[in-house]
mmCIF file of N, CA and C in Angstrom:
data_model
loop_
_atom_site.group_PDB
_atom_site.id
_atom_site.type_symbol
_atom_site.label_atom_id
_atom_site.label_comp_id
_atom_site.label_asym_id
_atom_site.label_seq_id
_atom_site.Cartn_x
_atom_site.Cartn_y
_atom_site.Cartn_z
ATOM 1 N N UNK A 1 108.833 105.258 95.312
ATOM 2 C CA UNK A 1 109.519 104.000 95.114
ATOM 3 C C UNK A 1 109.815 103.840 93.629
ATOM 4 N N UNK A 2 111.112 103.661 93.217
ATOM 5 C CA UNK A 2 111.818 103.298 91.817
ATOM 6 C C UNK A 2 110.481 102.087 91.581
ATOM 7 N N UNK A 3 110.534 102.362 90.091
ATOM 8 C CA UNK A 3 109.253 101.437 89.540
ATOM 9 C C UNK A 3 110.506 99.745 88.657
ATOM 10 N N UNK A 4 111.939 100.304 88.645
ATOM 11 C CA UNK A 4 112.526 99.089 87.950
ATOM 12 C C UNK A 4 113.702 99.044 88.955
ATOM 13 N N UNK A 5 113.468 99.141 90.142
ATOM 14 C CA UNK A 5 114.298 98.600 91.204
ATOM 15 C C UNK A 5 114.782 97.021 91.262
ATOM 16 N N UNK A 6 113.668 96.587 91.061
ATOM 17 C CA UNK A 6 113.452 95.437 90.774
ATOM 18 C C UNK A 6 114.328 94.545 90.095
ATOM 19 N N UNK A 7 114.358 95.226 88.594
ATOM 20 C CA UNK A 7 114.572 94.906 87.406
ATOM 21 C C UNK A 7 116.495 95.416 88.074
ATOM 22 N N UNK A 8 116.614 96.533 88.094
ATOM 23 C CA UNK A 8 118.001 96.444 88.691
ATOM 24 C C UNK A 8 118.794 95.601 89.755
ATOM 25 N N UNK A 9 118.166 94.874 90.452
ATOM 26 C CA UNK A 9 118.603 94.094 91.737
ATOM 27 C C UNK A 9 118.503 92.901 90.848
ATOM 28 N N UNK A 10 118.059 92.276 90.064
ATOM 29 C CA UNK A 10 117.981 91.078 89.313
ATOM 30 C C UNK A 10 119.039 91.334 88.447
ATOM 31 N N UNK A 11 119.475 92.004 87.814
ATOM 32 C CA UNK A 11 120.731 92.647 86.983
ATOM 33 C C UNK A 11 122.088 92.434 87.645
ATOM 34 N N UNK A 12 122.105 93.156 89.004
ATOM 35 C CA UNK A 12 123.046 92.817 89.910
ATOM 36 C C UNK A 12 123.062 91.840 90.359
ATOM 37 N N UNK A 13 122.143 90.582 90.559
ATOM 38 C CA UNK A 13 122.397 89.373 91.110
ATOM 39 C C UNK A 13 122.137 89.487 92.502
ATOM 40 N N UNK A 14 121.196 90.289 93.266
ATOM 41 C CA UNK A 14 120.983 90.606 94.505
ATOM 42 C C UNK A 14 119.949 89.990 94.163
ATOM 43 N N UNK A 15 118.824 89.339 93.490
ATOM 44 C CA UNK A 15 117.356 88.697 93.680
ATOM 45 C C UNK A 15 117.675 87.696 92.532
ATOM 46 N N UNK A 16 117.616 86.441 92.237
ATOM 47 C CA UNK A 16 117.485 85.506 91.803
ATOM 48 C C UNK A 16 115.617 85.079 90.935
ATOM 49 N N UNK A 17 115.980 84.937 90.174
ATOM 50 C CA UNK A 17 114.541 84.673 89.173
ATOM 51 C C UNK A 17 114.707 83.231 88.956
ATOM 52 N N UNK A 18 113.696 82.545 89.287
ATOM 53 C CA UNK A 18 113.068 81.321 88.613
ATOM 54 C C UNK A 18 111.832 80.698 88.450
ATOM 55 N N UNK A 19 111.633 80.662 86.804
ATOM 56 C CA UNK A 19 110.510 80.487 86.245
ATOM 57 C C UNK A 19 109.266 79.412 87.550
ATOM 58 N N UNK A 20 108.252 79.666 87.471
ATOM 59 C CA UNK A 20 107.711 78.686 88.294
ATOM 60 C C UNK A 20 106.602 77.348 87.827
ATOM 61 N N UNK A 21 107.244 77.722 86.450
ATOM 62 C CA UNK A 21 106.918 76.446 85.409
ATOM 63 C C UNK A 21 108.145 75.469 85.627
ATOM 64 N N UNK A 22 109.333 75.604 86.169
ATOM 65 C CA UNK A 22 110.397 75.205 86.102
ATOM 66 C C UNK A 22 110.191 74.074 87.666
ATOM 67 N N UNK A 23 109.004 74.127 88.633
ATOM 68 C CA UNK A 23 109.172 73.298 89.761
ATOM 69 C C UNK A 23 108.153 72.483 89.422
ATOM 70 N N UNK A 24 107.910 71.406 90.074
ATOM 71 C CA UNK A 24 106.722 70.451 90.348
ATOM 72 C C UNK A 24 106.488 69.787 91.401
ATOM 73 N N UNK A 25 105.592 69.338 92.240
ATOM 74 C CA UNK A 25 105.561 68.461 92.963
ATOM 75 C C UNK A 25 105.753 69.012 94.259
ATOM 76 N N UNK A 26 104.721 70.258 94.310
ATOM 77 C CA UNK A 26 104.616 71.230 95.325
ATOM 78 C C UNK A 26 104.157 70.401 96.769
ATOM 79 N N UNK A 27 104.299 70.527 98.093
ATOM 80 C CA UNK A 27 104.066 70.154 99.283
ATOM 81 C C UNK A 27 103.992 70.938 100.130
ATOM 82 N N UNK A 28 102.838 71.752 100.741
ATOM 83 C CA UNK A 28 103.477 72.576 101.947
ATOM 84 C C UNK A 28 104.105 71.878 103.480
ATOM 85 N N UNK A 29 105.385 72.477 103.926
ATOM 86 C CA UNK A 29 105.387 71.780 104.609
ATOM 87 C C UNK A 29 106.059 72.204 105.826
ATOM 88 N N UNK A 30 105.465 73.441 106.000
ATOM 89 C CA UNK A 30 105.209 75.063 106.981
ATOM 90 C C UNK A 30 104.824 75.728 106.517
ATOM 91 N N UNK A 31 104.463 76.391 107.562
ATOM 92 C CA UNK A 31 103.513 78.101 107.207
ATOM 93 C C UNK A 31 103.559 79.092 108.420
ATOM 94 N N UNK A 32 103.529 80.059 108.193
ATOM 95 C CA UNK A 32 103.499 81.034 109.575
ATOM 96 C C UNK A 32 103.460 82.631 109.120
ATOM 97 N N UNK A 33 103.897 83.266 110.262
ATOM 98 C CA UNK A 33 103.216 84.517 109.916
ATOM 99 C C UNK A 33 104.073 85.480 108.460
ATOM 100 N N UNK A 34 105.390 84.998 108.236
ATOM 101 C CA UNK A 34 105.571 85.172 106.924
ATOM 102 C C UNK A 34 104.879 84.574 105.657
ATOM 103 N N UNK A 35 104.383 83.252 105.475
ATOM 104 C CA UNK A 35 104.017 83.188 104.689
ATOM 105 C C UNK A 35 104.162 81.227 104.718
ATOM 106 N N UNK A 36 104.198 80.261 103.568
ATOM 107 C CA UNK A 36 104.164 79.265 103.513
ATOM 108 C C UNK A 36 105.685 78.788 102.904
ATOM 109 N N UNK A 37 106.004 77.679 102.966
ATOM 110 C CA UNK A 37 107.208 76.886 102.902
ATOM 111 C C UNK A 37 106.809 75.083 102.149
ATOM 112 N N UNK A 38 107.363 75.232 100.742
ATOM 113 C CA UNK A 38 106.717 74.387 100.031
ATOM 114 C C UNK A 38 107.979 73.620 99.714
ATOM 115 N N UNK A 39 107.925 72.400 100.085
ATOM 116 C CA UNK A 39 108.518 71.334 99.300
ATOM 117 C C UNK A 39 108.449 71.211 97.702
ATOM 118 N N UNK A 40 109.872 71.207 97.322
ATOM 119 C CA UNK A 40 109.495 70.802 95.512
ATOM 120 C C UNK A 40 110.451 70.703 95.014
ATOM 121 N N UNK A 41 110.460 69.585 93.496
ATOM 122 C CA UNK A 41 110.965 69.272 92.729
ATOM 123 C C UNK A 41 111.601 70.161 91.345
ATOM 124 N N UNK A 42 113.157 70.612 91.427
ATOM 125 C CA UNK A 42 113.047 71.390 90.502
ATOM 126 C C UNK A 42 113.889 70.419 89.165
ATOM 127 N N UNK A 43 112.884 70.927 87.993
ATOM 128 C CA UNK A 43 113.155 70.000 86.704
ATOM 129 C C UNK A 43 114.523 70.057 86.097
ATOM 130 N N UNK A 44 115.266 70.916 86.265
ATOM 131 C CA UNK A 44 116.844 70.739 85.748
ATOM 132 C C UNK A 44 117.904 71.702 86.291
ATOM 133 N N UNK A 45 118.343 71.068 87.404
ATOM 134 C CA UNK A 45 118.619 69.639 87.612
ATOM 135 C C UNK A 45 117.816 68.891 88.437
ATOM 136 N N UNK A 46 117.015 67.828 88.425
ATOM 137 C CA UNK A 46 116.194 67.232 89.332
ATOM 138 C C UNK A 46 116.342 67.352 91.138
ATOM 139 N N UNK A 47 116.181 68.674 91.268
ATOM 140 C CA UNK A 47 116.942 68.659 93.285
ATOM 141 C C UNK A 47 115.539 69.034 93.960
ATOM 142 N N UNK A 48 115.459 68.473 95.006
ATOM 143 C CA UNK A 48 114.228 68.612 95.757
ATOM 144 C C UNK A 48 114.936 69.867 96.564
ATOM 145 N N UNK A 49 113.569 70.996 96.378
ATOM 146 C CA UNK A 49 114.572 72.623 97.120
ATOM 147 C C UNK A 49 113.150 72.598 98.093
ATOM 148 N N UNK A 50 113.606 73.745 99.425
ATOM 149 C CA UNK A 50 112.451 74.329 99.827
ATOM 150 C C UNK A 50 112.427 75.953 99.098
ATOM 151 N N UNK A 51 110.991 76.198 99.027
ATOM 152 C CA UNK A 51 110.507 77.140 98.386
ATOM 153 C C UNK A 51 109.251 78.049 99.121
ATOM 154 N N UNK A 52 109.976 79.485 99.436
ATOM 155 C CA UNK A 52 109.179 80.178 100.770
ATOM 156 C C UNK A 52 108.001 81.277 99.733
ATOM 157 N N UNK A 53 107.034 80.892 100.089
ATOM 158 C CA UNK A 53 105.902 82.032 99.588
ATOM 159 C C UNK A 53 105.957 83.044 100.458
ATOM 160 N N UNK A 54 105.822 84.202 100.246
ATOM 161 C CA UNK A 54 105.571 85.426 101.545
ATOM 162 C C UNK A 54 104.014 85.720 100.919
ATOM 163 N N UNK A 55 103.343 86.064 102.533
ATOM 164 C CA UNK A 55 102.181 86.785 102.213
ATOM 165 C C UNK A 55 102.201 88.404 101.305
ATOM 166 N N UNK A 56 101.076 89.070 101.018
ATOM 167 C CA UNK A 56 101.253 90.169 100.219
ATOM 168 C C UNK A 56 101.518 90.927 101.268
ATOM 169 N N UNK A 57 101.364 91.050 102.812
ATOM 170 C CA UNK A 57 101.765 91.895 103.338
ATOM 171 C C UNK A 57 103.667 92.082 103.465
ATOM 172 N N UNK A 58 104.303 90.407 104.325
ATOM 173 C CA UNK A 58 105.289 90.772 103.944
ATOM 174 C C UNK A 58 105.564 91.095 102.670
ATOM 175 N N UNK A 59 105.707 90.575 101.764
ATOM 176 C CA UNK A 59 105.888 90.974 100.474
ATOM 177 C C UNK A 59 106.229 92.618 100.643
ATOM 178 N N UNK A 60 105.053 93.790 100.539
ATOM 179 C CA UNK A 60 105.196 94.918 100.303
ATOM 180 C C UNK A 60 105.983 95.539 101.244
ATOM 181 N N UNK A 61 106.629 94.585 102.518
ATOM 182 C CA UNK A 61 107.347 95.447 103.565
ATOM 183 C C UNK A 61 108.480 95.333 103.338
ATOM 184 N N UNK A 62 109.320 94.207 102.340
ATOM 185 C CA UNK A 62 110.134 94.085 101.826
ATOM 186 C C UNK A 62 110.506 94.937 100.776
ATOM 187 N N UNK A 63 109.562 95.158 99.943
ATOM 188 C CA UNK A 63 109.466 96.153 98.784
ATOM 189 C C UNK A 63 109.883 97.233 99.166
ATOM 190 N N UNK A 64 109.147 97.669 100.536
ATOM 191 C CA UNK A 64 109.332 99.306 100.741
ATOM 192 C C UNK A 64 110.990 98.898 101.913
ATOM 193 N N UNK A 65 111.152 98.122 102.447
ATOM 194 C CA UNK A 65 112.342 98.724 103.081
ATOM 195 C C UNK A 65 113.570 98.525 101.818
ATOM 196 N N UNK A 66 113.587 97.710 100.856
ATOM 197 C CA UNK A 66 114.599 97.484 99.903
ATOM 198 C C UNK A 66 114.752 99.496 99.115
ATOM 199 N N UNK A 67 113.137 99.489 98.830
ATOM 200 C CA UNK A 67 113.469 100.668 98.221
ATOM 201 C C UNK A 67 114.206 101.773 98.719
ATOM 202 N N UNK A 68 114.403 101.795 100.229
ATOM 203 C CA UNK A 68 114.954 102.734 101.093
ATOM 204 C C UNK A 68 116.103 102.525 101.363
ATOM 205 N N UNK A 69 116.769 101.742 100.753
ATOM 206 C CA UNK A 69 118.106 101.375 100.883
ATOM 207 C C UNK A 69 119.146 102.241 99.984
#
């Protein structure tokens, strides 16, 4: 697995980065076998977003099928 795959898909605009100093006013408000779903406040511009945590498992199954792409 490419070690700055990563870093290239964020380059291309295929994965989106945002700081997570940048939300507040966290709520969960689902959860399931992917992972949790948090209500929150993001500071500029003030928009209430939902925000999906994945567990570390999905997480790494994502990792490895992206890398195989």
């Amino acid at each position: 697995m490419s070690k700055n795959w990563i870093e290239i898909s964020l380059s291309n605009k295929h994965i989106k980065y945002y700081n997570y100093k940048d939300f507040f006013n966290f709520e969960v408000i689902g959860s399931g076998g992917f992972g949790k779903v948090y209500r929150a406040n993001w500071k500029n511009p003030r928009n209430t977003l939902a925000l999906k945590s994945l567990n570390d498992y999905t997480a790494k199954n994502i990792v490895y099928e992206v890398s195989t792409l």
